[in-house]
Amino acid sequence: MYLVNVERHFDAAHYLRGYQGKCENLHGHRYRVAVRLKAASNDNAGMAYDFTLLKKELERVLEKYDHRCLNEVPPFDSINPSAENIARTIYGEMKKELDSLPDGISLDAVTVWESPESWVEYRPD
Ligand SMILES: [Zn+2]
């Protein structure tokens, strides 16, 4: 079993609705996002999945959030752009992006860091 990870980031603003504290005010983060694939074996080139390909796939998903106010970008115009919701949303978008993964490879988890000390990892039950 191999766990293949890549990481990218985007910069965005957000605020939390229905929350009392400093996160209710508009502020920004450099969001680090990691994607992890689970792979049963590696191929003839010795790779379970190409890092370059996975980075590109993640970048395609993150592009629409970069340098935006997340509260204006669907689905965060209707759900709070919390790290939890961002991780689950990106997981769903990566799942679509990776819809034709080879046998034995699956999307395992998406991790979103709001700061170096605070992050959420999402994986479905
Ligand atoms: Zn925040």
Short mmCIF file of C-alpha atoms and ligand atoms in Angstrom, two decimals:
data_model
loop_
_atom_site.label_atom_id
_atom_site.label_comp_id
_atom_site.label_asym_id
_atom_site.label_seq_id
_atom_site.Cartn_x
_atom_site.Cartn_y
_atom_site.Cartn_z
CA MET A 1 0.00 0.00 0.00
CA TYR A 2 1.30 3.41 -1.00
CA LEU A 3 -0.03 6.74 0.18
CA VAL A 4 0.75 9.34 -2.48
CA ASN A 5 0.56 12.98 -1.38
CA VAL A 6 0.86 16.31 -3.11
CA GLU A 7 0.36 19.77 -1.76
CA ARG A 8 -0.60 23.09 -3.33
CA HIS A 9 -1.87 26.38 -1.95
CA PHE A 10 -4.16 29.27 -2.77
CA ASP A 11 -4.70 32.68 -1.20
CA ALA A 12 -8.21 33.78 -0.38
CA ALA A 13 -10.36 35.86 1.91
CA HIS A 14 -13.32 34.60 3.90
CA TYR A 15 -15.50 35.26 6.91
CA LEU A 16 -17.66 32.93 8.95
CA ARG A 17 -21.39 33.56 9.16
CA GLY A 18 -23.20 32.87 12.40
CA TYR A 19 -19.96 32.75 14.34
CA GLN A 20 -19.01 35.10 17.13
CA GLY A 21 -15.33 35.83 17.28
CA LYS A 22 -12.66 37.33 15.13
CA CYS A 23 -13.36 34.94 12.22
CA GLU A 24 -16.69 36.69 11.60
CA ASN A 25 -14.66 39.59 10.15
CA LEU A 26 -13.32 39.46 6.60
CA HIS A 27 -9.72 38.20 6.68
CA GLY A 28 -7.37 36.16 4.54
CA HIS A 29 -5.41 32.93 4.59
CA ARG A 30 -2.85 31.15 2.52
CA TYR A 31 -4.69 27.83 2.36
CA ARG A 32 -2.42 24.84 2.00
CA VAL A 33 -4.21 21.88 0.50
CA ALA A 34 -2.92 18.31 0.40
CA VAL A 35 -4.45 15.44 -1.49
CA ARG A 36 -3.68 11.82 -0.67
CA LEU A 37 -4.24 8.84 -2.93
CA LYS A 38 -4.18 5.22 -1.81
CA ALA A 39 -2.52 2.87 -4.23
CA ALA A 40 -2.22 -0.87 -4.00
CA SER A 41 0.87 -1.15 -6.17
CA ASN A 42 3.24 0.79 -8.36
CA ASP A 43 3.60 0.64 -12.13
CA ASN A 44 6.47 -0.43 -14.32
CA ALA A 45 8.14 2.96 -13.89
CA GLY A 46 8.08 2.40 -10.13
CA MET A 47 5.41 5.02 -9.48
CA ALA A 48 2.01 4.50 -7.88
CA TYR A 49 0.72 7.77 -9.36
CA ASP A 50 2.48 10.61 -11.13
CA PHE A 51 3.05 13.58 -8.74
CA THR A 52 3.06 16.02 -11.67
CA LEU A 53 -0.33 14.82 -12.85
CA LEU A 54 -1.84 14.94 -9.37
CA LYS A 55 -0.52 18.48 -8.78
CA LYS A 56 -2.10 19.63 -12.04
CA GLU A 57 -5.42 18.02 -11.12
CA LEU A 58 -5.36 19.71 -7.72
CA GLU A 59 -4.43 23.07 -9.27
CA ARG A 60 -7.39 22.81 -11.64
CA VAL A 61 -9.71 22.38 -8.65
CA LEU A 62 -8.13 25.21 -6.61
CA GLU A 63 -7.91 27.73 -9.45
CA LYS A 64 -11.41 29.15 -8.94
CA TYR A 65 -10.73 29.92 -5.26
CA ASP A 66 -7.41 31.72 -5.68
CA HIS A 67 -7.44 35.46 -4.88
CA ARG A 68 -11.17 35.43 -4.29
CA CYS A 69 -13.46 36.04 -1.37
CA LEU A 70 -14.62 32.46 -0.77
CA ASN A 71 -18.01 33.64 0.50
CA GLU A 72 -18.78 34.76 -3.07
CA VAL A 73 -17.71 31.51 -4.76
CA PRO A 74 -20.16 28.57 -4.84
CA PRO A 75 -20.80 26.55 -2.77
CA PHE A 76 -19.48 28.96 -0.11
CA ASP A 77 -22.02 31.58 -1.07
CA SER A 78 -24.50 29.30 0.74
CA ILE A 79 -22.38 27.22 3.15
CA ASN A 80 -19.74 28.61 5.48
CA PRO A 81 -16.19 28.57 4.12
CA SER A 82 -14.85 26.82 7.21
CA ALA A 83 -11.78 24.63 6.84
CA GLU A 84 -14.07 21.61 7.33
CA ASN A 85 -16.42 22.62 4.51
CA ILE A 86 -13.51 23.59 2.25
CA ALA A 87 -11.84 20.20 2.77
CA ARG A 88 -15.07 18.28 2.08
CA THR A 89 -15.85 20.40 -0.99
CA ILE A 90 -12.36 19.97 -2.45
CA TYR A 91 -12.58 16.23 -1.75
CA GLY A 92 -15.78 16.07 -3.84
CA GLU A 93 -14.25 18.13 -6.62
CA MET A 94 -11.09 16.00 -6.67
CA LYS A 95 -13.25 12.89 -6.80
CA LYS A 96 -14.82 14.23 -10.03
CA GLU A 97 -11.44 15.34 -11.38
CA LEU A 98 -10.04 11.84 -10.74
CA ASP A 99 -13.05 9.95 -12.08
CA SER A 100 -11.02 7.56 -14.19
CA LEU A 101 -8.30 6.45 -11.79
CA PRO A 102 -6.66 3.14 -12.65
CA ASP A 103 -7.78 0.05 -10.70
CA GLY A 104 -6.31 -0.17 -7.23
CA ILE A 105 -5.96 3.62 -6.79
CA SER A 106 -8.43 5.73 -4.87
CA LEU A 107 -8.74 9.18 -3.37
CA ASP A 108 -8.09 8.83 0.36
CA ALA A 109 -8.15 12.26 1.99
CA VAL A 110 -7.96 16.00 1.53
CA THR A 111 -6.26 18.17 4.15
CA VAL A 112 -6.70 21.94 4.37
CA TRP A 113 -4.46 24.16 6.51
CA GLU A 114 -5.73 27.60 7.45
CA SER A 115 -2.48 28.29 9.23
CA PRO A 116 0.66 26.28 9.99
CA GLU A 117 -0.92 25.22 13.30
CA SER A 118 -4.54 24.59 12.26
CA TRP A 119 -5.79 22.10 9.73
CA VAL A 120 -8.62 19.71 8.91
CA GLU A 121 -8.33 16.38 7.20
CA TYR A 122 -11.45 15.11 5.45
CA ARG A 123 -12.16 11.60 4.37
CA PRO A 124 -15.59 10.06 3.88
CA ASP A 125 -16.71 7.50 6.50
ZN ZN B 1 -10.24 32.32 8.65
#
